[in-house]
XYZ file of C-alpha atoms in Angstrom:
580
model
C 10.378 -32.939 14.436
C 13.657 -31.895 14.717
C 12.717 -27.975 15.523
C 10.263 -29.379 18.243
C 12.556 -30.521 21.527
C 12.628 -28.071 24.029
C 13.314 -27.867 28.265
C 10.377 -29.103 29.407
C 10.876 -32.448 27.343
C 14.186 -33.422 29.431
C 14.177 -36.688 30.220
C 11.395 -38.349 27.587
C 12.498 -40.485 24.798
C 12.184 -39.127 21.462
C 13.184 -40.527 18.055
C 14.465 -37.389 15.830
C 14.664 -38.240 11.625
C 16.332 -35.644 8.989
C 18.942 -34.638 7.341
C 23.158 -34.122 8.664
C 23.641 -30.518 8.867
C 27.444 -30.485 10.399
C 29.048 -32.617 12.336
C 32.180 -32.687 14.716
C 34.111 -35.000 16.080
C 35.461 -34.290 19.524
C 38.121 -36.860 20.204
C 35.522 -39.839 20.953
C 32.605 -37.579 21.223
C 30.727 -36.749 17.987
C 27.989 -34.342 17.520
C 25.468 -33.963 14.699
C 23.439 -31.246 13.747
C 20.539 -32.773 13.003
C 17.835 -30.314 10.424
C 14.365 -30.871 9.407
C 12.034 -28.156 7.626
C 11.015 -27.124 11.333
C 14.717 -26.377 12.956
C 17.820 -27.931 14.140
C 18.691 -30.472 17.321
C 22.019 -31.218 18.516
C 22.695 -35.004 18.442
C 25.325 -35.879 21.028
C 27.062 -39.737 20.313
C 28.913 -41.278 22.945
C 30.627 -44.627 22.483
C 30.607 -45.302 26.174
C 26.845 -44.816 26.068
C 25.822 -46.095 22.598
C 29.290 -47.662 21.023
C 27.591 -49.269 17.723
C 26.079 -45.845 16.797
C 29.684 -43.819 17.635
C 30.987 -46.189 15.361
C 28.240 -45.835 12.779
C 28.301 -41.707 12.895
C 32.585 -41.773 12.045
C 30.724 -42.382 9.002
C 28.290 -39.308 8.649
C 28.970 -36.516 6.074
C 26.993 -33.250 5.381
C 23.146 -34.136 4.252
C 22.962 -37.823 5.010
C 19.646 -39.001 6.518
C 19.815 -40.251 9.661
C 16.995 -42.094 12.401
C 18.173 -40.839 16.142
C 16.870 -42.596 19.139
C 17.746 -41.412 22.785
C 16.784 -39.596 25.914
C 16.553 -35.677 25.727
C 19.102 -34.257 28.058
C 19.460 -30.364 29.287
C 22.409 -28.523 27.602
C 24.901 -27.701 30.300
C 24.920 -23.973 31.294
C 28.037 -23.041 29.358
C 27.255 -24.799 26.201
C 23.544 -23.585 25.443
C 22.826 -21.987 22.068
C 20.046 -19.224 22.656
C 20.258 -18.552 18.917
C 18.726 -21.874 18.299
C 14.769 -22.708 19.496
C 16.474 -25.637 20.519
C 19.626 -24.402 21.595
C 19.232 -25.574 25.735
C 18.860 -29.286 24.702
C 20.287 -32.311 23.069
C 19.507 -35.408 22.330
C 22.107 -38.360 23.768
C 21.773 -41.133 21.294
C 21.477 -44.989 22.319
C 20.012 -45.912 18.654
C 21.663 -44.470 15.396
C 20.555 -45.631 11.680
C 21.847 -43.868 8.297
C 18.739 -44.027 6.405
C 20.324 -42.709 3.003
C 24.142 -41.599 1.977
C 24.709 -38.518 0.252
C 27.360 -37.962 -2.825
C 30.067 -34.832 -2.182
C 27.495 -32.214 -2.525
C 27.873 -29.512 -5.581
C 27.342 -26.527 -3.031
C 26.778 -26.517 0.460
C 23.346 -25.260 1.915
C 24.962 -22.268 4.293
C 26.870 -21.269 1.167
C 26.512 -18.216 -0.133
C 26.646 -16.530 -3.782
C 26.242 -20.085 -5.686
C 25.536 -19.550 -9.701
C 21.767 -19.818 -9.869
C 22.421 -22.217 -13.057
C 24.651 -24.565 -11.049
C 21.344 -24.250 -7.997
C 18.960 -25.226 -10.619
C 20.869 -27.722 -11.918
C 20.615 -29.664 -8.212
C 17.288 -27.590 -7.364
C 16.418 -30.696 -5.238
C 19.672 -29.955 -2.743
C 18.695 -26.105 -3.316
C 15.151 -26.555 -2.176
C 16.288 -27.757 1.299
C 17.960 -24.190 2.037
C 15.549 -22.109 4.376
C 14.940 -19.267 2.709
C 13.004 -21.688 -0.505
C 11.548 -23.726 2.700
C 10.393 -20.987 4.137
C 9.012 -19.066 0.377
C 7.599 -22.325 -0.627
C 5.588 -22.325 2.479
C 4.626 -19.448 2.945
C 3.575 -19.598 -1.039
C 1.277 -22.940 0.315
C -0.042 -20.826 3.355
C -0.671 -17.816 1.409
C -2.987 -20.065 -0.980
C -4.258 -21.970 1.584
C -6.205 -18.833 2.468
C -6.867 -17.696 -0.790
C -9.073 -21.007 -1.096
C -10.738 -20.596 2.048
C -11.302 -16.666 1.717
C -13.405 -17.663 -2.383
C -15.262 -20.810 -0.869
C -16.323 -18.520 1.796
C -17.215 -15.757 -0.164
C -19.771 -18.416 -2.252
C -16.905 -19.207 -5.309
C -16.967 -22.232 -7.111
C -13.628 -23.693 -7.855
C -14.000 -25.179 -11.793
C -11.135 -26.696 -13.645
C -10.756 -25.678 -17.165
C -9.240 -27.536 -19.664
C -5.273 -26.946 -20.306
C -5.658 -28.366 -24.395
C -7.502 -26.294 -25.990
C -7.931 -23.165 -29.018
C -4.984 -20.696 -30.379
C -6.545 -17.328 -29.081
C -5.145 -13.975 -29.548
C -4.553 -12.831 -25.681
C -0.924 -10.837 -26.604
C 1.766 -12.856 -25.853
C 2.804 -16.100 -28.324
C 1.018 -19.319 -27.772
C 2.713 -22.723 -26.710
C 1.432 -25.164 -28.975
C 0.835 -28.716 -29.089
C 0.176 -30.785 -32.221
C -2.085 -33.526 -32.563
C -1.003 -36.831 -33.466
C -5.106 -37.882 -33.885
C -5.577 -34.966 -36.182
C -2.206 -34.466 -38.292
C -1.259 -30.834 -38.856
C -3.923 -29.753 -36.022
C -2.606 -28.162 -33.156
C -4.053 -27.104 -29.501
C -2.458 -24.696 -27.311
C -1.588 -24.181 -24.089
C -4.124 -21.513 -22.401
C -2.130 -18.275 -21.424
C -5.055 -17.389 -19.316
C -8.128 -19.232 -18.765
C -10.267 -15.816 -19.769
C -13.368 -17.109 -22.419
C -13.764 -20.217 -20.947
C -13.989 -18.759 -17.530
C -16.808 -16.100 -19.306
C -18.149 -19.319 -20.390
C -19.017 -20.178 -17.286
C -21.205 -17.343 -16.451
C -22.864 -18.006 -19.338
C -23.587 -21.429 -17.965
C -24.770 -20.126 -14.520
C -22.119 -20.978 -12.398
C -22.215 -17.143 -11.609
C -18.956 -17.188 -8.789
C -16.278 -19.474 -10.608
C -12.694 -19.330 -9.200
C -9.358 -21.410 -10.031
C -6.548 -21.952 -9.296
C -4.724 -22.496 -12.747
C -1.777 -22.789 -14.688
C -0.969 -20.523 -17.535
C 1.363 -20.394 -20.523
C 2.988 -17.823 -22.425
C 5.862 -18.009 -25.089
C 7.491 -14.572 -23.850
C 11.007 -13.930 -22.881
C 11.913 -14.354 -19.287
C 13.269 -11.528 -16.665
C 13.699 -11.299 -12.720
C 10.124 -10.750 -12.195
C 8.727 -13.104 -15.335
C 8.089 -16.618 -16.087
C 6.845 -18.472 -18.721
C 4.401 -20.668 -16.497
C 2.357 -18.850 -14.394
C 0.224 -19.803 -11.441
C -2.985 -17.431 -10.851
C -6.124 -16.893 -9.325
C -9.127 -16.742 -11.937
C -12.259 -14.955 -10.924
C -15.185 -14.228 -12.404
C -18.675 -13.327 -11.274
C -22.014 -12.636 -12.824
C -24.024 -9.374 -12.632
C -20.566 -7.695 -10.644
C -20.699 -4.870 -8.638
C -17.291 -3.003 -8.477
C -17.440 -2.395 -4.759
C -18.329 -6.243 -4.094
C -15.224 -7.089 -6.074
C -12.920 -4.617 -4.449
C -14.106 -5.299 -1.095
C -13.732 -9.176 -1.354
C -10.156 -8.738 -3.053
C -9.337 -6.127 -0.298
C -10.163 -8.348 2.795
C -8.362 -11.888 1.058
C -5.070 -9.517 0.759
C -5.920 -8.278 4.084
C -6.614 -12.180 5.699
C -3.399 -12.848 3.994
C -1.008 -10.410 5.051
C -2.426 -10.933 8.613
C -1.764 -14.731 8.452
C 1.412 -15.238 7.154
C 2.935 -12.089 8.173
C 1.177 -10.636 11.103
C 1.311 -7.390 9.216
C -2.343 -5.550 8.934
C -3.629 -3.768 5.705
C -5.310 -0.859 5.644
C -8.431 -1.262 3.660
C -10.338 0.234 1.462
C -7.121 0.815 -0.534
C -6.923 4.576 -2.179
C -7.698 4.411 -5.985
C -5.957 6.102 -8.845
C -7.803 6.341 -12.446
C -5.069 5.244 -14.832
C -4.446 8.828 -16.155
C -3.918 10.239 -12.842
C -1.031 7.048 -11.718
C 0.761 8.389 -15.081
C -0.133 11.713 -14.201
C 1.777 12.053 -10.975
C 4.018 8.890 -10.909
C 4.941 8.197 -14.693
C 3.565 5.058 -14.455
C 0.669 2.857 -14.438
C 1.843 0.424 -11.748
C 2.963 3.489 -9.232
C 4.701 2.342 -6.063
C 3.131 5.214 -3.564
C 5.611 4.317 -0.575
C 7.051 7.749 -0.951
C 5.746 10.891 -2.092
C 8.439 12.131 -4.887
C 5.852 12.969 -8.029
C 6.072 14.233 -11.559
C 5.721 17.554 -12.386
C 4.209 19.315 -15.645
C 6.529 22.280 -17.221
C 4.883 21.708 -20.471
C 2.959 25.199 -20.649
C 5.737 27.025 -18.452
C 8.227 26.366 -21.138
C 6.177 26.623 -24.455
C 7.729 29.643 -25.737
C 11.284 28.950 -24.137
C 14.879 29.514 -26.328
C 15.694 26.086 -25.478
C 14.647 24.252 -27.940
C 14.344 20.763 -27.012
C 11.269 22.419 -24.393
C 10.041 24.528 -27.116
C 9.706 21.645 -29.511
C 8.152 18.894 -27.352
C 4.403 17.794 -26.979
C 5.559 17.597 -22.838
C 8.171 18.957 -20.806
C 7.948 17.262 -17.637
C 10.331 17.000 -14.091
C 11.327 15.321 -11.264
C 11.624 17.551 -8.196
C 14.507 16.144 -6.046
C 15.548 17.147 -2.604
C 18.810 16.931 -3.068
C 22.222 17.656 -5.424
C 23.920 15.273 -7.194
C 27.634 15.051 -8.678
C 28.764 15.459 -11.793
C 29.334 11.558 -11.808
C 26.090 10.855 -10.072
C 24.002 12.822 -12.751
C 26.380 10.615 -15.434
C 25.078 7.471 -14.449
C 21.431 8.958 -13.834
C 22.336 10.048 -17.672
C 23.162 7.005 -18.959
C 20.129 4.866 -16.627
C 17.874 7.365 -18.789
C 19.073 6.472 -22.311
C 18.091 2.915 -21.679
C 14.413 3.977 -21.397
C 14.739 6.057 -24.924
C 15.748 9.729 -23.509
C 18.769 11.182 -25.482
C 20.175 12.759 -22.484
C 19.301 14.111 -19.276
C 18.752 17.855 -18.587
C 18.695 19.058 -14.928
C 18.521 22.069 -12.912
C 20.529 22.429 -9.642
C 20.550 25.167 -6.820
C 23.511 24.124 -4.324
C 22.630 24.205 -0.663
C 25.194 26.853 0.525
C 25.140 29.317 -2.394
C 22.322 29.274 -3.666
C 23.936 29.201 -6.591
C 22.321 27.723 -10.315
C 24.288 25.231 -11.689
C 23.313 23.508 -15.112
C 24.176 23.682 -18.856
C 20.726 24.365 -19.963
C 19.727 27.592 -17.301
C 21.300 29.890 -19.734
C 18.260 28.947 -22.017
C 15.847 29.443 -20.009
C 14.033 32.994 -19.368
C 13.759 34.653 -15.612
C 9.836 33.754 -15.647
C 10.498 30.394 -16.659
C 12.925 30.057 -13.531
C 10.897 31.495 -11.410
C 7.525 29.427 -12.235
C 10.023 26.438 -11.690
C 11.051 27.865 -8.352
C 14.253 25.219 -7.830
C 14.954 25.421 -3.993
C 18.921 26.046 -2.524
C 19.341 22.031 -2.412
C 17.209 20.669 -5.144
C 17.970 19.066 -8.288
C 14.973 19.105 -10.724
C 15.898 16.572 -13.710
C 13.427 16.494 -16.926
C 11.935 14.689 -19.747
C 10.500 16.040 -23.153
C 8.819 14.468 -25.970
C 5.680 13.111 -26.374
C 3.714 11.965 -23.317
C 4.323 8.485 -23.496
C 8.058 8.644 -23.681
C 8.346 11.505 -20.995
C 6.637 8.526 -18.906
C 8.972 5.650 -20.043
C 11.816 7.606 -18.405
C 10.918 9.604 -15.660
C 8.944 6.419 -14.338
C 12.054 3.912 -13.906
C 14.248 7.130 -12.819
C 12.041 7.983 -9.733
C 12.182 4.710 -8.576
C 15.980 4.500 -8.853
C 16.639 8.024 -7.076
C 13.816 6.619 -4.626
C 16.351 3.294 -4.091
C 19.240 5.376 -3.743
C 17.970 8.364 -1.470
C 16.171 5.881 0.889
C 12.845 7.548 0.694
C 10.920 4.564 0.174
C 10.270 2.305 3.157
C 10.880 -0.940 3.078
C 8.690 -3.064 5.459
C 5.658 -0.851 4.372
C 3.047 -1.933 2.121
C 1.095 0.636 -0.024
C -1.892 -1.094 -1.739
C -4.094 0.474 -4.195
C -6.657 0.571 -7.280
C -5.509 1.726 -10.523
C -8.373 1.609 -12.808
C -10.379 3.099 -15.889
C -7.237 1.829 -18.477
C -7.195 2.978 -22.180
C -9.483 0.232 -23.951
C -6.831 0.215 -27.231
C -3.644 1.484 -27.820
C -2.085 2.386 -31.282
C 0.184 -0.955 -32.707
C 2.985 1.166 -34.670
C 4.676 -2.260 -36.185
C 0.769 -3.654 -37.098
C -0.512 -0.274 -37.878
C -3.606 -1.020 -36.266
C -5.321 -0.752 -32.829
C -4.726 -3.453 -29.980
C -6.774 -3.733 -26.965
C -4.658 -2.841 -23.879
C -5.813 -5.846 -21.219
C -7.830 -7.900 -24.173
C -10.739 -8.027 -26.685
C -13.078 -8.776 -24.145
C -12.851 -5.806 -22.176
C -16.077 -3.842 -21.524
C -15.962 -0.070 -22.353
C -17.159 1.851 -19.737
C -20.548 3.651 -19.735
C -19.306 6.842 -21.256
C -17.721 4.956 -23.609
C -19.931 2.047 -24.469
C -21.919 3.871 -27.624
C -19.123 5.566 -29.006
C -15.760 3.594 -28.707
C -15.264 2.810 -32.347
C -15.534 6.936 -33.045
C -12.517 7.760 -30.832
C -10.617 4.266 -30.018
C -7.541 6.553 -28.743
C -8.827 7.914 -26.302
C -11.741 5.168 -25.267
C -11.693 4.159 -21.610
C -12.623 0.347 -20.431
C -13.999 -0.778 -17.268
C -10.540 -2.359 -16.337
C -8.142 -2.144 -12.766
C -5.033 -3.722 -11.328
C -3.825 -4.048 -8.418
C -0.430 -3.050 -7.333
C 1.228 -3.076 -4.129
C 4.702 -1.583 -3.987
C 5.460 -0.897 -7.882
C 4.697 -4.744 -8.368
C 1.450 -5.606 -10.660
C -0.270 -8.003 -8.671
C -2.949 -8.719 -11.191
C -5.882 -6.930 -13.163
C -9.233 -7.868 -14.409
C -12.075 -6.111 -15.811
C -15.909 -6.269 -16.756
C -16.376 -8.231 -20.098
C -18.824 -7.538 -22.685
C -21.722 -10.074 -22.805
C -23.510 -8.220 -25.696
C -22.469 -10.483 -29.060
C -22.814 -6.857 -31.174
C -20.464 -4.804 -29.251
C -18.052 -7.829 -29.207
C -18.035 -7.738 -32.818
C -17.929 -4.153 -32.892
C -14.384 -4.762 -30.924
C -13.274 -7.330 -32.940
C -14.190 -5.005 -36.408
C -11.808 -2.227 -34.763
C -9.224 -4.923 -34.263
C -9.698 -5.201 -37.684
C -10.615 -9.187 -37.671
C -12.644 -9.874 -40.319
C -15.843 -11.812 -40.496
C -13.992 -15.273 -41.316
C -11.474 -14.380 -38.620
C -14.324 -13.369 -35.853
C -15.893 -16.916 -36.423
C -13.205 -19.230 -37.121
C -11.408 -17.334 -33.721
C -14.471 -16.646 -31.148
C -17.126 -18.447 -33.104
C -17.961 -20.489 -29.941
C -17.579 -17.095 -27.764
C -20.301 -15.080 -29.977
C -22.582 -18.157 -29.988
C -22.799 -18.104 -26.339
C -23.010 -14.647 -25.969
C -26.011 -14.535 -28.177
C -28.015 -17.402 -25.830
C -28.895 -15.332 -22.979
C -25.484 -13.934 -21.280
C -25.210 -12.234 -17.865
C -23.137 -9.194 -17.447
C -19.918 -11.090 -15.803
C -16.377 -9.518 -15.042
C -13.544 -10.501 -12.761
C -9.956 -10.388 -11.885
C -6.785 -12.410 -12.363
C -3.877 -11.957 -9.588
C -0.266 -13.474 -10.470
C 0.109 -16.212 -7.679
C 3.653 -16.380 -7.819
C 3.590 -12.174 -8.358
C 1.973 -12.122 -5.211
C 4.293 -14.376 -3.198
C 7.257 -12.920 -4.305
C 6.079 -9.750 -3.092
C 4.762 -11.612 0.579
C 8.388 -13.460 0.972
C 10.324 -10.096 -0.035
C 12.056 -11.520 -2.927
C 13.392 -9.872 -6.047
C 13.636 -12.989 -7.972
C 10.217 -14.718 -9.125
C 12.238 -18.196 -9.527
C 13.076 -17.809 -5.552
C 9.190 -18.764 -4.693
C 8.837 -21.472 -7.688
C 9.822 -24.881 -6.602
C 10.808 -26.002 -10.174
C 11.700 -22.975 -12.047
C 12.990 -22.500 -15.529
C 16.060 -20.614 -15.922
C 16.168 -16.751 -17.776
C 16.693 -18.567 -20.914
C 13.157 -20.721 -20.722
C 15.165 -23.980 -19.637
C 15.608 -26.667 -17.343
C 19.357 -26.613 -15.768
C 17.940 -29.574 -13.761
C 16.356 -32.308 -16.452
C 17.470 -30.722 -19.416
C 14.022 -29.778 -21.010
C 13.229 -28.730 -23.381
C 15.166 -31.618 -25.042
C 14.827 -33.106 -28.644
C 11.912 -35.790 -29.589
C 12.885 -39.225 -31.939
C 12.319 -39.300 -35.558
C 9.762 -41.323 -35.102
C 7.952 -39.112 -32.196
C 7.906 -36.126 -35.120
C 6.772 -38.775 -37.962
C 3.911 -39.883 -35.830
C 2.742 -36.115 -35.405
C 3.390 -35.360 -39.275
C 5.967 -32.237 -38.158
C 9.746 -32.218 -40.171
C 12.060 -30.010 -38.390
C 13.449 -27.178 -40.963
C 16.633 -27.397 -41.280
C 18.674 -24.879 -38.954
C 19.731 -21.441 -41.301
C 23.426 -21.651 -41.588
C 25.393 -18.740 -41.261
C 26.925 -17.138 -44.887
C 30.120 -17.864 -45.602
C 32.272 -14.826 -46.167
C 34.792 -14.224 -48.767
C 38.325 -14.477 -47.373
């Protein structure tokens, strides 16, 4: 390979295939950079030596595929590379084929800032770049393991179908019609979760897969419509098996493909306490800057905005900002719902109080807040939930910006005991929170229907970092508390068998007690390679839109495709035609 020649193979033949990284032409001489996945080797052509194949490389452009032949000579001194593995050799050609020619190229690979659209339009040419060979890779390594770490562990790796029921799992369903059955249509699984429960039912009681999942949700950075992830499930489950065995794959993994040890067990947060302390339930717990409560402290207080809300609730900073600073914080809070941003400040050298909202507040309020000579506290009020949505994203930004968070660290950890439901405003109804599946816990499991708000399910995630790696939970096996769920979803009878039918049969034929996880394959090797971009460790992404820059999908079907499937497009609404 062409990242393989090195000093002590001077003077052995070799044969060298791959790609034309640069090439130069020294009066007579030419060299060739010559790149595989596995490095670079220096291809040195001299007609007086090999005369066909200097005549042949006049001809070699950037990425054309060549087959070397020659003897493997030592760099002289001043000319060796020690940037390059194989910077104190070359290769002196006597043989020289081009294999393949390559068109002008659209970008080159060293190039940097190219429009993503115009990289996935030639993701082939963008896929040779190192950074995607090394993601893609390490993405193949990580799983590798992952595979080794469930066979070991007694998992049995089942492939579930990829056609099959509409089921109500929160995001929209892909669907595909029928041309056997007119005006039938299967969908595209966006998780593999009753069939996999299925399975324990069954008796295959450790099931794992790989799989592919679907979901008709708009894209972002860290979001794709296909997913890749790892589908567990287990019979009779024992939290502290589960954790343990998720614990030491991570650990295997990190250890592997990064030489990087985890510290395990991993420190565990009840779902409460993460929103508690970090305004969030995915908390990234690299550095220590938590949420405080003023909601009591400022119950009686002249300002009324305090006075008024459910919470009043801070940020302690270490630090003072500027008038512009506090601006942008200001306007980085109104896109998570706040109206504005009020902040105390106590400058460094003065000691002096600076903010437009002190001269509401009373000397004991002041004091119980106790802002230090160089701290800015900044604050949220409303009801709990919102106070959340906007000190959460704010304490990671002032995190970014103060460096307090360090980067090469990784902070695993348990968040667990979610709600069960969670109040649907637009459907003015209850939802379940991870899905209707979800066992309560034990407090909970007589008495969830009485108090659905505040109901808590045996559910965790894992996050590392502030990333959501995956989550699973313990399902319910009894067919009477599933209904019970499904009657506070408000699904009625028809709708509980026509929907789950199957589901309730087989939970009434002698089910286990089964749970599980689900981590985010591609999730997780973003986070491994250090990207921000999900698409960056996908070889054949779709763009933010949901297409294909590359082949165009998804493109239109014949007339006679849709006739054969009994589906006529509606025409496309046209927009009204105003008066002049």
């Amino acid at each position: 390979m062409c990242g393989e020649p090195r000093p002590e193979h001077v003077g052995t033949e070799l044969t060298l295939a791959g790609w034309a990284a640069r090439r130069r032409d020294h009066g007579g001489l030419v060299f060739v950079d010559l790149r595989d996945h596995t490095g670079v080797t220096q291809l040195v052509v001299n007609p007086e030596r090999a005369p066909a194949a200097a005549e042949l490389a006049k001809d070699i452009r950037n990425e054309f595929v060549l087959r070397a032949r020659g003897e493997l000579v030592a760099r002289a001194a001043e000319t060796v590379n020690p940037a390059m593995a194989t910077g104190a050799v070359e290769l002196q050609v006597d043989e020289l084929e081009i294999v393949a020619r390559s068109t002008p190229l659209p970008f080159q690979l060293d190039e940097e800032g190219v429009d993503e659209t115009l990289r996935l339009r030639y993701r082939w040419l963008d896929l040779r770049r190192d950074k995607l060979q090394r993601n893609l890779r390490l993405r193949a390594q990580m799983v590798g393991i992952i595979r080794r770490h469930m066979e070991e562990a007694g998992y049995l790796d089942i492939q579930t179908p990829i056609l099959f029921k509409p089921t109500p799992e929160g995001a929209r369903d892909f669907v595909v019609p029928s041309r056997l059955h007119t005006g039938r249509f299967f969908a595209l699984p966006q998780s593999p979760q009753i069939l996999k429960q299925l399975t324990m039912v069954a008796g295959f009681d450790r099931y794992y897969q790989i799989a592919v999942c679907f979901r008709d949700e708009d894209l972002r950075a860290d979001r794709v419509q296909e997913i890749t992830q790892l589908d567990v499930e287990l019979s009779f489950p024992e939290e502290e098996e589960l954790f343990a065995s998720m614990e030491a794959m991570f650990a295997r993994i990190w250890r592997e493909c990064l030489d990087v040890e985890i510290e395990t067990p991993w420190p565990r947060l009840t779902h409460a306490e993460a929103d508690r302390r970090f305004a969030s339930d995915k908390p990234d717990t690299r550095f220590e800057l938590e949420v405080e409560d003023a909601t009591e402290i400022t119950r009686g207080s002249e300002f009324g905005v305090f006075a008024g809300a459910s919470a009043v609730r801070f940020l302690r900073v270490p630090r003072t900002f500027s008038r512009a600073e506090i601006a942008e914080l200001e306007e980085l809070a109104k896109v998570y719902g706040a109206k504005g941003l009020a902040y105390l400040a106590r400058a460094a050298d003065s000691g002096e109080l600076r903010s437009p909202i002190a001269k509401f507040l009373s000397e004991p309020e002041l004091d119980a807040l106790a802002v230090q000579p160089g701290e800015t506290l900044f604050f949220a009020a409303g009801v709990w939930a919102d106070t959340s949505r906007v000190l959460g994203p704010l304490r990671l930004h002032i995190g970014r910006e103060l460096d307090l968070i360090d980067e090469e660290s990784f902070a695993f950890l348990w968040v667990t005991e979610f709600p069960m439901f969670e109040w649907d405003e637009d459907e003015g109804r209850f939802a379940a929170v991870h899905h209707p599946f979800t066992r309560p816990t034990e407090e909970w499991r007589e008495r969830f229907a009485d108090e659905p708000a505040a109901a808590l399910a045996h559910a965790y995630d894992i996050i590392v970092n502030g990333n959501e790696l995956g989550g699973g939970s313990f399902r319910i096996h009894e067919p009477e508390i599933q209904a019970k769920v499904f009657d506070l979803l408000r699904l009625t009878p028809d709708e509980q068998r026509s929907k789950f039918g199957f589901l309730l049969d087989a939970l009434a034929m002698g089910a286990p007690p089964h749970g599980g996880i689900a981590l985010g394959i591609d999730r997780m090797a973003m986070v491994l390679a250090g990207e921000p971009n999900l698409r960056d460790v996908i070889a054949f992404p779709k763009n933010q839109a949901g297409l294909d820059p590359m082949s165009g999908a998804p493109s239109e079907v014949t007339h006679e495709q849709l006739q054969e499937l009994g589906i006529r497009l509606a025409p496309t609404p046209q927009p009204p035609v105003r008066p002049h």
